[in-house]
Structure formats: structure tokens, C-alpha cells
mmCIF file of C-alpha atoms and ligand atoms in Angstrom:
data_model
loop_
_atom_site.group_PDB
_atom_site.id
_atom_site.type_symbol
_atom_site.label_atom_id
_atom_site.label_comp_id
_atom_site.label_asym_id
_atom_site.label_seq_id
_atom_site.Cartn_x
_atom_site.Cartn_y
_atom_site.Cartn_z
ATOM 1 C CA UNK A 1 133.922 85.799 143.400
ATOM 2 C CA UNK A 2 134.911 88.442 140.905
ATOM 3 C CA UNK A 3 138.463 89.270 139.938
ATOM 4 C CA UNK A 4 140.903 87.727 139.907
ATOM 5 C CA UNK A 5 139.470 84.596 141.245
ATOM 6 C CA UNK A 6 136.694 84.962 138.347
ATOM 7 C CA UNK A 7 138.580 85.677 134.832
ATOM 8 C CA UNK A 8 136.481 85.507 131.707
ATOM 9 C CA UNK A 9 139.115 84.953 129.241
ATOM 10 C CA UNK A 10 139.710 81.586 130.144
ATOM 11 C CA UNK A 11 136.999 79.662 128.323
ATOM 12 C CA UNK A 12 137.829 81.769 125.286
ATOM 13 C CA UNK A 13 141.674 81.019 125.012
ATOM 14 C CA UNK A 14 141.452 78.096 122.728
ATOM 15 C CA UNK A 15 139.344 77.129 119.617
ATOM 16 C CA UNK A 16 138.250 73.775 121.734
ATOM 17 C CA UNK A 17 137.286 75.226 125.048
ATOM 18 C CA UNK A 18 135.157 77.852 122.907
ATOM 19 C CA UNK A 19 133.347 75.242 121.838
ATOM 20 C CA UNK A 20 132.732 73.635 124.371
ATOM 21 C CA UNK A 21 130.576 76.210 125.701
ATOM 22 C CA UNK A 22 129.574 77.608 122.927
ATOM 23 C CA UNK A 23 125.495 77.719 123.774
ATOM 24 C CA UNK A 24 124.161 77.962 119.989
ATOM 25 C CA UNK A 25 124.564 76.047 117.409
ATOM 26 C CA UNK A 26 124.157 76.085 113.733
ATOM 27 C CA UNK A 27 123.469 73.828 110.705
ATOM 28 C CA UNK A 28 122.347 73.237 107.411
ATOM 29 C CA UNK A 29 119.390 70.733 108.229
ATOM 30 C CA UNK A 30 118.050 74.255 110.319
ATOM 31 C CA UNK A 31 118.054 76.476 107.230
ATOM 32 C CA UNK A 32 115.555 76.645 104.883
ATOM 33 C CA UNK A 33 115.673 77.512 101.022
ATOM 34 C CA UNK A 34 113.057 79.929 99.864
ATOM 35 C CA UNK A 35 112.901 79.601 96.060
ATOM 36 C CA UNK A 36 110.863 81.513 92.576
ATOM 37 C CA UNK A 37 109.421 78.744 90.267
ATOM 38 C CA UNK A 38 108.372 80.873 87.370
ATOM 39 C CA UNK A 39 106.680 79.066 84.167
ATOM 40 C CA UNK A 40 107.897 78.267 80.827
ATOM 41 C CA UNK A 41 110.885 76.089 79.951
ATOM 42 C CA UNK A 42 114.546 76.589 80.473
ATOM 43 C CA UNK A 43 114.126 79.692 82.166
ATOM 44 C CA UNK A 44 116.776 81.108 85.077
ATOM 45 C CA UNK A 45 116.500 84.682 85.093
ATOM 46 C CA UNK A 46 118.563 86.723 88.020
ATOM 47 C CA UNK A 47 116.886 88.806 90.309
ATOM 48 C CA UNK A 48 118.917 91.671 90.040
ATOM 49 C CA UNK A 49 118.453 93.156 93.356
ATOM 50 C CA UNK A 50 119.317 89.764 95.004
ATOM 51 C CA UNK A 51 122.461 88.679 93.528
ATOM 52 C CA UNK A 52 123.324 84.969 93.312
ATOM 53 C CA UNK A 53 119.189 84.068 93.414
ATOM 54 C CA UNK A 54 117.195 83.073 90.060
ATOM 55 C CA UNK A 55 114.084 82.291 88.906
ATOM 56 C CA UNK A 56 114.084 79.005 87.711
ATOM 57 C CA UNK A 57 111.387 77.185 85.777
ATOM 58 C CA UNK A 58 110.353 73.545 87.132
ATOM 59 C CA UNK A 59 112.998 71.637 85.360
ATOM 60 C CA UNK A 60 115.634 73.581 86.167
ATOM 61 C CA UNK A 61 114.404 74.159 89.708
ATOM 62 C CA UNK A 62 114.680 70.585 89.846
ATOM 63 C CA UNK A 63 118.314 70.548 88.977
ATOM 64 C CA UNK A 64 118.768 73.728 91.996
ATOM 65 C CA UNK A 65 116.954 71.290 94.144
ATOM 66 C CA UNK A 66 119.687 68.698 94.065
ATOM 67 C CA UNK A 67 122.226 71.139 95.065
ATOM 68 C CA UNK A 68 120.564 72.126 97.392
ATOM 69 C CA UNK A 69 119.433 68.460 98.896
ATOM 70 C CA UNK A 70 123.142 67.715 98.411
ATOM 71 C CA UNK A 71 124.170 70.876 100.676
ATOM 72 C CA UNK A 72 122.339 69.390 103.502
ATOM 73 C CA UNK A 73 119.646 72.267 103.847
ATOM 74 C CA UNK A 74 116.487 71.039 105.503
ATOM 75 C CA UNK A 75 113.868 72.099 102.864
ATOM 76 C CA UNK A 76 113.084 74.148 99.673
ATOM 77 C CA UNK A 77 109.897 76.949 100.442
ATOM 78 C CA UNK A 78 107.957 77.669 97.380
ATOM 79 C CA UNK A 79 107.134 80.501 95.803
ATOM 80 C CA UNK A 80 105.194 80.832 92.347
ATOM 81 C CA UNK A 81 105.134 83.337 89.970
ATOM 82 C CA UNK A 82 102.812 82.748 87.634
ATOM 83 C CA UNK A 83 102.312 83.796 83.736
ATOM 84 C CA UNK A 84 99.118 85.805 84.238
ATOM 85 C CA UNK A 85 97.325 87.514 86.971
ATOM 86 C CA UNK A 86 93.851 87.851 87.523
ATOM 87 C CA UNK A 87 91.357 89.789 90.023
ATOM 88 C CA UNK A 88 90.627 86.350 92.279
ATOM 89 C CA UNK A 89 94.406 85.104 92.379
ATOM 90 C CA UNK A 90 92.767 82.111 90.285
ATOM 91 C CA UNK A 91 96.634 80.980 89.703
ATOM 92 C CA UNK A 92 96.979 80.621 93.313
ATOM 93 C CA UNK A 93 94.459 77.553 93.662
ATOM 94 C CA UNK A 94 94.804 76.358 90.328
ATOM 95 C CA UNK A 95 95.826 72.319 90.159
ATOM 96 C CA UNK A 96 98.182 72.824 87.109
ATOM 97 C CA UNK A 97 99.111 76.102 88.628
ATOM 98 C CA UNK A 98 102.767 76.612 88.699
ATOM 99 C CA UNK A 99 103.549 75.843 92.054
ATOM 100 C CA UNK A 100 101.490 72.856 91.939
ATOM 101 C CA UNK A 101 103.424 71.692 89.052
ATOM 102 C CA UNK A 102 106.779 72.559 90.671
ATOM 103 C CA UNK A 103 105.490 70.612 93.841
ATOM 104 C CA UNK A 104 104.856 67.507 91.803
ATOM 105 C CA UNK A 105 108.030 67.901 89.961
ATOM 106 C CA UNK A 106 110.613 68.274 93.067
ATOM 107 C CA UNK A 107 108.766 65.529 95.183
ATOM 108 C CA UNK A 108 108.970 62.964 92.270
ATOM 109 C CA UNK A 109 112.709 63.395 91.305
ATOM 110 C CA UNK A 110 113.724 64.159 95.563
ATOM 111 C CA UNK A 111 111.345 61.897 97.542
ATOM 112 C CA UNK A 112 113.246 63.129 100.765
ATOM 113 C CA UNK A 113 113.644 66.867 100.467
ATOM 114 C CA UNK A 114 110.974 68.875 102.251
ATOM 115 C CA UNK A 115 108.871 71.165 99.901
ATOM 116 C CA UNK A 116 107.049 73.562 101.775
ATOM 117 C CA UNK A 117 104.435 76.297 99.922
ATOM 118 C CA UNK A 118 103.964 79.738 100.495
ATOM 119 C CA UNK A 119 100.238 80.142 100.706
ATOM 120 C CA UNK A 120 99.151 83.621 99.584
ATOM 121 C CA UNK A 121 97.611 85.528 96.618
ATOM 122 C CA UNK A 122 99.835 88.660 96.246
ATOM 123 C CA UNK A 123 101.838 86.917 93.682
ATOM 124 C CA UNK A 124 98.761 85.562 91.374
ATOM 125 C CA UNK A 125 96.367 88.951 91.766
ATOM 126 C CA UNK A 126 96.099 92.225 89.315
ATOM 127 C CA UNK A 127 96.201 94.400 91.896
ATOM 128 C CA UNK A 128 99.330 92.738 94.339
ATOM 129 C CA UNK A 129 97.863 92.549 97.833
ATOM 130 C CA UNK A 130 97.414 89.504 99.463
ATOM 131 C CA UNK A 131 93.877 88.966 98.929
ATOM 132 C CA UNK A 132 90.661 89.305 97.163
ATOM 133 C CA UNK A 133 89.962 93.054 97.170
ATOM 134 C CA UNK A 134 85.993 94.627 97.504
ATOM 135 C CA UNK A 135 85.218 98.427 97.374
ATOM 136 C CA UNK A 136 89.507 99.131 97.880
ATOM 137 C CA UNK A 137 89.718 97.130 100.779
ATOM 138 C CA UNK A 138 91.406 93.405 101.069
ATOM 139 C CA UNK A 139 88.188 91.364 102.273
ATOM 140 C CA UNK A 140 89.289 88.944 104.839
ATOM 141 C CA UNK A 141 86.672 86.031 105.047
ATOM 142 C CA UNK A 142 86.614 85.936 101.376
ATOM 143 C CA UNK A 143 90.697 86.134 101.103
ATOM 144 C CA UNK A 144 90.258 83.281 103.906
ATOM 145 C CA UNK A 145 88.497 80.821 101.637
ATOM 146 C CA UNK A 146 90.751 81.121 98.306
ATOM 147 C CA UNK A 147 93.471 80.576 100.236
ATOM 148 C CA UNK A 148 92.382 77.243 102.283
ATOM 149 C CA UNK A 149 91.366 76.550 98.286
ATOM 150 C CA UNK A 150 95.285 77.324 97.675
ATOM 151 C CA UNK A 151 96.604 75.408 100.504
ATOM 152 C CA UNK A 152 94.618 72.234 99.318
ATOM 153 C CA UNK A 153 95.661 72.322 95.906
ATOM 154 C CA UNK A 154 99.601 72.693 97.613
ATOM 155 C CA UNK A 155 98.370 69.472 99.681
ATOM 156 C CA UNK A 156 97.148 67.408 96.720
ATOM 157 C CA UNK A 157 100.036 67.832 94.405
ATOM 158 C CA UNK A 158 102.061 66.667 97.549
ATOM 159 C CA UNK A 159 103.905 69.572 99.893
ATOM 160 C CA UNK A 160 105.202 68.640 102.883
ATOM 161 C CA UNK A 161 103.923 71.807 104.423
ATOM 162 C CA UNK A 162 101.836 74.945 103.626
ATOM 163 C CA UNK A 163 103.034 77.933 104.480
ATOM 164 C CA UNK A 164 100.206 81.027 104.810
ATOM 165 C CA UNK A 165 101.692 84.278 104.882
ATOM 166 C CA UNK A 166 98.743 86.565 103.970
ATOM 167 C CA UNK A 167 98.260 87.824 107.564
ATOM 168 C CA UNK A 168 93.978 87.362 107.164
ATOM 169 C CA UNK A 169 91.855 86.736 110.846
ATOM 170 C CA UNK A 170 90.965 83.236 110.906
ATOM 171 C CA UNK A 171 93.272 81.801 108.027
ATOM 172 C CA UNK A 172 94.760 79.272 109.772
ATOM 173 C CA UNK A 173 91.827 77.442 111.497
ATOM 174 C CA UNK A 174 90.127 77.445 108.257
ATOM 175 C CA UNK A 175 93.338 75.608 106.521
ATOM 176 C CA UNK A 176 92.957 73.214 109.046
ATOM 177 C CA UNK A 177 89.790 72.593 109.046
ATOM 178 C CA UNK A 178 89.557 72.279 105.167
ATOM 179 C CA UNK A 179 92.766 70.117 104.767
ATOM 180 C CA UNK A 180 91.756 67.541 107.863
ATOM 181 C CA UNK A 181 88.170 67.285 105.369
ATOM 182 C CA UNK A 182 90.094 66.640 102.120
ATOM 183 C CA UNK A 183 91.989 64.020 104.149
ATOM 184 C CA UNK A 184 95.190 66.024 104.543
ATOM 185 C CA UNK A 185 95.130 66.202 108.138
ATOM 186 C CA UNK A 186 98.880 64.625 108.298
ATOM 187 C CA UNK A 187 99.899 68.255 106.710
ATOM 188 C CA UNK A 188 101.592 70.349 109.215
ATOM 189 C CA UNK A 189 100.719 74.619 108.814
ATOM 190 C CA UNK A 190 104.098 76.503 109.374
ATOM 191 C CA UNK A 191 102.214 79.702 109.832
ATOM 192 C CA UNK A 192 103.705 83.690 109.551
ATOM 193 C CA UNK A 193 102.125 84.448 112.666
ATOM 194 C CA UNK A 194 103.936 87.838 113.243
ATOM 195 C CA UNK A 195 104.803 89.181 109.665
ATOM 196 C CA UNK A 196 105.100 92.862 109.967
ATOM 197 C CA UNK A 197 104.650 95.706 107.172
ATOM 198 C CA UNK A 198 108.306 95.974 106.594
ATOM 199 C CA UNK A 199 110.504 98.092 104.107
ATOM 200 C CA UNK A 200 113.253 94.994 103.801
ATOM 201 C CA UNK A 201 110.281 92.805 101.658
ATOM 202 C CA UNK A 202 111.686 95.097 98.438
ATOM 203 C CA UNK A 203 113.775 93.351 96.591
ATOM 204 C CA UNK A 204 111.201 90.154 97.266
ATOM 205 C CA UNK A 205 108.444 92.223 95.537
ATOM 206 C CA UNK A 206 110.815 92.489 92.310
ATOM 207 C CA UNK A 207 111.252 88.725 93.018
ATOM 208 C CA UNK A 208 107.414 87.612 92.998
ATOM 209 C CA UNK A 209 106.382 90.398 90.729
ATOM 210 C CA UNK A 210 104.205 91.058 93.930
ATOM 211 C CA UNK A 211 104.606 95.401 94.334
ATOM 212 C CA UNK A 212 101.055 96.347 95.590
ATOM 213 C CA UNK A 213 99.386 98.560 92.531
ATOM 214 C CA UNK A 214 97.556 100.584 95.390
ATOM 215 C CA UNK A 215 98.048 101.400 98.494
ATOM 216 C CA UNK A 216 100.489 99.249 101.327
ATOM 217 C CA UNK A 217 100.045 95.960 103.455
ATOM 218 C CA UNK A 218 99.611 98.194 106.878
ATOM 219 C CA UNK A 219 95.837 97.051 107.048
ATOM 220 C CA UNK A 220 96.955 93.316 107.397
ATOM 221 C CA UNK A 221 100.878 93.031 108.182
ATOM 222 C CA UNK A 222 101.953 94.297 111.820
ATOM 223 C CA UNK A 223 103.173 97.754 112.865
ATOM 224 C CA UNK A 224 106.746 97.744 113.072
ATOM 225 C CA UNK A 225 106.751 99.307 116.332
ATOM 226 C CA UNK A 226 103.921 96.243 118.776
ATOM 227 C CA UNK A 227 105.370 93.500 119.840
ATOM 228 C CA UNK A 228 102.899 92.448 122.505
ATOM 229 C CA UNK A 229 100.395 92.063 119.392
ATOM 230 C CA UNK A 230 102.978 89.846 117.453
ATOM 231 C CA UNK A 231 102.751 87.315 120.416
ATOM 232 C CA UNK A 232 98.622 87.766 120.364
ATOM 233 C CA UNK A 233 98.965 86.771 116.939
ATOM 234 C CA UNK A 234 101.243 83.739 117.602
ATOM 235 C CA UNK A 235 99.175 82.432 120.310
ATOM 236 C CA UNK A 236 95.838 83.200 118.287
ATOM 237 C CA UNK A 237 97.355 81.101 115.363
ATOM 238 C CA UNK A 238 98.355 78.078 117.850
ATOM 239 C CA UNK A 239 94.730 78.139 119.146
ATOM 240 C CA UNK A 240 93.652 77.902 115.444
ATOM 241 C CA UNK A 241 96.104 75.147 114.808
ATOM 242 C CA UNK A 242 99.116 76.300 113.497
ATOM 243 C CA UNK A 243 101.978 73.211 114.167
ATOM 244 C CA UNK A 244 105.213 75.686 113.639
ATOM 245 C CA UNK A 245 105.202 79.643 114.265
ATOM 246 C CA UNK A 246 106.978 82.471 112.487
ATOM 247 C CA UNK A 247 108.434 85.582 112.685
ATOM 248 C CA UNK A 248 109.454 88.224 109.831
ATOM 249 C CA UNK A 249 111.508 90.113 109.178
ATOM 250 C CA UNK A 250 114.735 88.713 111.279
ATOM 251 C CA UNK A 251 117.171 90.960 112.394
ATOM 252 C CA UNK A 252 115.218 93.914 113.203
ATOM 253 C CA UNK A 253 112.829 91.804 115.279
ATOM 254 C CA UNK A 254 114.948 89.481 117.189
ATOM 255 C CA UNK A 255 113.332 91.105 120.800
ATOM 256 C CA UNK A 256 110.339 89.654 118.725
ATOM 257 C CA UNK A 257 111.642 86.269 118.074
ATOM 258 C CA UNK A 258 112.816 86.123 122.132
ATOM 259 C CA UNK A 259 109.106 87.055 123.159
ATOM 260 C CA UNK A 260 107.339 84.537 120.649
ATOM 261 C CA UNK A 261 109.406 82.105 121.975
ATOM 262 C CA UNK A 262 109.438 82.698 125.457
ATOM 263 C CA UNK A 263 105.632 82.676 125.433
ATOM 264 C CA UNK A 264 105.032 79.873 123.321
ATOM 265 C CA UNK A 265 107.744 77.638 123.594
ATOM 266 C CA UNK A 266 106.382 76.393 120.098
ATOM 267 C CA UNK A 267 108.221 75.361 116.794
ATOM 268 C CA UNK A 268 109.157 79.153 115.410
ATOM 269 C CA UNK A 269 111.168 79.489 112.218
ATOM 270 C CA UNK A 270 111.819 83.247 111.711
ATOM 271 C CA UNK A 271 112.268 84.546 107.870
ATOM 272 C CA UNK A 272 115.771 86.347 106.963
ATOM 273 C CA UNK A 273 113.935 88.290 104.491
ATOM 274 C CA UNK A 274 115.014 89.346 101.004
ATOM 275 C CA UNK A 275 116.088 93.046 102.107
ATOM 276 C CA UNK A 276 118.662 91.456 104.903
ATOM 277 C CA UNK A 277 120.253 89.188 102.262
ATOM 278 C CA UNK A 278 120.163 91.727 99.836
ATOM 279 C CA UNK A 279 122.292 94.425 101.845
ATOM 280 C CA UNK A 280 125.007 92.075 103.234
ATOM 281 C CA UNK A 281 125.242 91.095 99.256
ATOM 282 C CA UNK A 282 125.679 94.845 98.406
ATOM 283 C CA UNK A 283 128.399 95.063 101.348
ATOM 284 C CA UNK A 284 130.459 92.182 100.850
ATOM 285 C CA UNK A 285 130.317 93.012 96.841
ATOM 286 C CA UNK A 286 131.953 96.443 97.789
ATOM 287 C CA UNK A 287 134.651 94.761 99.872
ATOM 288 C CA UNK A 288 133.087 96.477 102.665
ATOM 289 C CA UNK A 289 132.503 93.309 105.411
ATOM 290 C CA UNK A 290 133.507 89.504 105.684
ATOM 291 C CA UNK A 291 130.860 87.932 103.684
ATOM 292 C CA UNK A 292 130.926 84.719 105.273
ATOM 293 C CA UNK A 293 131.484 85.755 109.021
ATOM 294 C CA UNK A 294 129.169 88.149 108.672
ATOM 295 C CA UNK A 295 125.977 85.795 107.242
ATOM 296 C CA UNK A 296 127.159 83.106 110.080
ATOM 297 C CA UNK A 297 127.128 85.535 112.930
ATOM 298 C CA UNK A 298 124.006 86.944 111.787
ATOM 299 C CA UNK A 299 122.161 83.304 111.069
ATOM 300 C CA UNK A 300 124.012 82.701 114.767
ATOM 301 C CA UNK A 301 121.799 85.653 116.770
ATOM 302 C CA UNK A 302 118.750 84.681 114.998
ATOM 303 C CA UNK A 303 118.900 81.095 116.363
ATOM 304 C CA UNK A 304 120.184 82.385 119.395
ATOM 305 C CA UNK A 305 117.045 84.933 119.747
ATOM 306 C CA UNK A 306 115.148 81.604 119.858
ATOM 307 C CA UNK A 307 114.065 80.848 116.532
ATOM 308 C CA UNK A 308 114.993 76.670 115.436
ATOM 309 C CA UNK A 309 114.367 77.275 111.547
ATOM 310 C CA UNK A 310 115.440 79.813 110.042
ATOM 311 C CA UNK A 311 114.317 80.997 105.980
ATOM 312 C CA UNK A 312 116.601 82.606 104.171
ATOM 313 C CA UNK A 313 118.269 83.191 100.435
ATOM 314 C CA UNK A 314 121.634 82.249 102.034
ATOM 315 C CA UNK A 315 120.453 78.748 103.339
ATOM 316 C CA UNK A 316 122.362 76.945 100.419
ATOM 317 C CA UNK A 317 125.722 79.268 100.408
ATOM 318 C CA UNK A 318 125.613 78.817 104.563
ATOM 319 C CA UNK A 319 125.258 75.240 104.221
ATOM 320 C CA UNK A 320 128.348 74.770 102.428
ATOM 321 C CA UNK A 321 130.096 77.140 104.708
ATOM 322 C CA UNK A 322 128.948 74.983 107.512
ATOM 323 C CA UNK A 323 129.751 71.668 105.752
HETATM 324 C C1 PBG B 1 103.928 87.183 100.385
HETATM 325 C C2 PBG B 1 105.284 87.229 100.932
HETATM 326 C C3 PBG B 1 106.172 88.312 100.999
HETATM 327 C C4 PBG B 1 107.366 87.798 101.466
HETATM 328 C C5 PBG B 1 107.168 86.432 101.713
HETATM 329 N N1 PBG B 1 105.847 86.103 101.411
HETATM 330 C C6 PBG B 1 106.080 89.690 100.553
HETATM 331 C C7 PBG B 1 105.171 90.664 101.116
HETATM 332 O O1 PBG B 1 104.481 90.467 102.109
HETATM 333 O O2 PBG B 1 105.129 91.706 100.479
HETATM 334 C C8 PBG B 1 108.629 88.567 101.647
HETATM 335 C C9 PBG B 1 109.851 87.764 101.652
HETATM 336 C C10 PBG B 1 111.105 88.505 101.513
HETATM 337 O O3 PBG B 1 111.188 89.742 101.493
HETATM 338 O O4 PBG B 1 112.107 87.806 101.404
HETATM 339 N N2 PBG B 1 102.920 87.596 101.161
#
């Protein structure tokens, strides 16, 4: 029956009835903090093209981390940037390494907050790329095996979860396999499964200190423009073993999101990345949109597309908006 027996508006006309239909919801214990754990002492540097996120060293990370805890968001992801660099990422696996340190650190002083670890070796190699390079080329079954190596070492100093965003064949049935060996087979992998070569990672690579010194990631991340191969790649990494999926960038790939879903109906987190937070930033600091509606509606159509978790610098601020 269409109009006037059907009218729209009805549902909409008061604050209550809207919610009682609304069909998405959104809360803090869904977001998910990524965080720079740089070393030295007393350190919190801004990033300057992410206003409002620092680099903290551990101590004072552990101070963030009770805000954050105390905000209600559902867990802190880890990345390290560490004092030197070398040609084998040896940083990245290293037991006193800084993540590892951070890892100890945050679970000992919060017990209950999740700590989950990036796993890959852009931010602890020379050159920037996310693995172990051989005649100008990232070698994957090498890259593989450093970072299974890395994701142990996250296990052993006590993460909740490892994270492996490299984009390597194979990575995450060789995590797996080496963490259910070293007895961490309780460990759940949150896996990028469909990370694509994207232009919004910027401000991120000022973050991590991670800017490729040759060369781009196009031989490992995905082509902006395939989406059937972003749902290969999801189902490949739940045949390897991956317990929660992910897509990244947000926003410009919430058809992606919908379609990783739809044909997985697995865990899927998708990663608000540091170039989305970094231009609503720029236009709310020029006055020129509603900071706070604007973050909410957009953290509202990426759960909406499908994803459950979502990553992003905002996960603190949104939580208190949410509160
Ligand atoms: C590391 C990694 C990157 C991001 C998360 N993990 C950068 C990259 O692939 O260059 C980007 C996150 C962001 O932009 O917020 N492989």
C-alpha cells in the first residue's frame, strides 16, 4: 500500500520511535584504539598530521591506557616504533623490543584491557616495506618467517591478539602453526585480510616512521579498484586460520566491507585509517563540518556496511561521545 496509507515520516517523528527502529548500533566496547609506543622515557610527541594523537613512550602509554580503559573502548592495537632500524626488521621480533616491552607494561598495570599487536616489519626495516627485501623485491616466504618470529615474541610478552598486516601469501597459516607449537594456541589472529595500496595510509607513515625508501606497497597491498580478490583473500586467510577478518581503508571500501561480510559471515573489524581521521580533523579545525556528528555518522555506515569492530584514532574521543 503506498501513499497515503504507507507514510514514512511516521517512525521518524520522535527521538523514541527513531530508536526504536534504529537497525545499527554503536558503542565504545566496538571501537578499537590504535596507538605509537615509541622508546625512551617521558616521551609524548604529536603527530602533526594527526592532531590530538601522540607518541607516547611505555610509561606514559600506560597512563593513555587508563583513559582509555576508563572510556569504555574495547582494546588498545599496538604499534612500535622503534630507536633503530635494520635490514631484517630485527626490532620487530626482538623480546625487549619496544612493543614487547609496551605489551608487558599495559597488561601488568590493566589486566582487563585487550592489547592487540600489529604484526609487520615496515616500521623496524631500513628500507620501509613490509618485509625482508632480496634483489629489490619484498621476498615473501622469508618475510613469512620473521614475522611468525614477531607474532611469537607479541604472544610471549602477553597480547591478547596479533594483528598481521604485511599482506605476505601464507602469513597467517604459518602464525598459526608456529604459535599453536610455542603453546600459544589460545591466541586469536585478527588478520588484514583485504588491506589495499591506499593514498589515506599518509599521515600513518609520518606516524610509524614507516614511508617506503623505494618504490610502493602495490606488489603486496590490493588494487584499489578488485573487490572480488579482497573476498579471495578473506576466505584464503579463514582457510589458513585467521579467527577475525579485516578490511582497510574504511570509507572508501564500505561495498568491500558488505561483500567480506556477506561471504564470510566471519568476525571483520574494518580499519578507519589515519588519512580518514586526519581529514575530518582538518575540517572540523576549519569550522567547516560538525565534528562530532560527522565521526558518529561515519563510525555509524561502517558498522552498518557490516563490519562489528571497528579501528580507528577516534575510538577514545567517540567513546566519550557515546558515554
Ligand atoms: C603497516 C601498517 C600501515 C597501516 C597499519 N599497519 C601502513 C602501511 O601499510 O603503509 C596504516 C594505518 C593508517 O593509515 O592508519 N603495514
Amino acid at each position: 500500500m503506498a501513499f497515503p496509507a504507507t507514510r514514512m515520516r511516521r517512525l521518524r517523528r520522535t527521538k523514541a520511535l527513531r530508536e526504536l527502529v534504529r537497525e545499527t548500533s554503536l558503542s565504545p566496547a566496538e571501537l578499537i584504539q590504535p596507538a605509537f609506543v615509541v622508546a625512551g622515557e617521558g616521551v609524548r610527541e604529536d603527530v602533526e598530521s594527526m592532531p590530538g594523537i601522540e607518541r607516547f613512550s611505555i610509561s606514559e602509554l600506560v597512563a593513555e591506557a587508563t583513559d582509555v580503559a576508563a572510556a569504555g573502548v574495547g582494546a588498545l592495537l599496538l604499534f612500535g616504533v622503534p630507536s633503530a632500524k635494520d635490514e631484517s626488521a630485527s626490532g620487530a621480533y626482538d623480546d625487549e623490543g619496544v612493543v614487547q616491552m609496551a605489551v608487558r607494561a599495559l597488561k601488568g598495570a590493566h589486566p582487563d584491557l585487550t592489547v592487540i599487536t600489529d604484526v609487520c616489519l615496515c616500521e623496524y626495516t631500513s628500507h620501509g616495506h613490509c618485509g625482508f627485501v632480496r634483489d629489490g623485491e619484498v621476498d615473501n616466504d622469508l618475510t613469512v618467517e620473521l614475522l611468525a618470529k614477531t607474532a611469537i615474541s607479541h604472544a610471549e610478552a602477553g597480547a591478547d591478539a596479533v594483528a598481521p598486516s604485511d599482506m605476505m601469501d601464507g602469513r597467517v597459516g604459518t602464525i598459526r602453526h608456529q604459535l599453536d607449537e610455542e603453546g600459544h594456541a589460545g591466541v586469536p589472529i585478527i588478520s588484514y585480510s583485504s588491506k589495499y595500496a591506499s593514498a589515506f595510509y599518509g599521515p600513518f607513515r609520518d606516524a610509524a616512521e614507516s614511508t617506503p625508501g623505494f618504490g610502493d606497497r602495490r606488489s603486496y597491498q590490493l588494487d584499489p579498484a578488485n573487490a572480488d580478490e579482497a573476498v579471495r583473500e578473506a576466505k584464503l586467510d579463514l582457510e589458513e586460520g585467521a579467527d577475525m577478518l579485516m578490511v582497510k581503508p574504511a570509507t572508501p571500501y564500505l561495498d568491500v566491507v558488505r561483500r567480506v561480510k556477506d561471504a564470510t559471515r566471519a568476525p571483520l573489524a574494518a580499519y578507519h585509517v589515519s588519512g580518514e581521521y586526519s581529514m575530518l580533523k582538518a575540517a572540523a579545525a576549519n569550522g567547516w563540518i560538525d565534528e562530532r556528528a560527522a565521526v558518529l555518522e561515519t563510525l555509524t555506515s561502517i558498522r552498518r556496511a557490516g563490519a562489528d569492530a571497528i579501528v580507528t584514532y577516534y575510538a577514545k574521543e567517540a567513546a566519550a561521545w557515546l558515554r
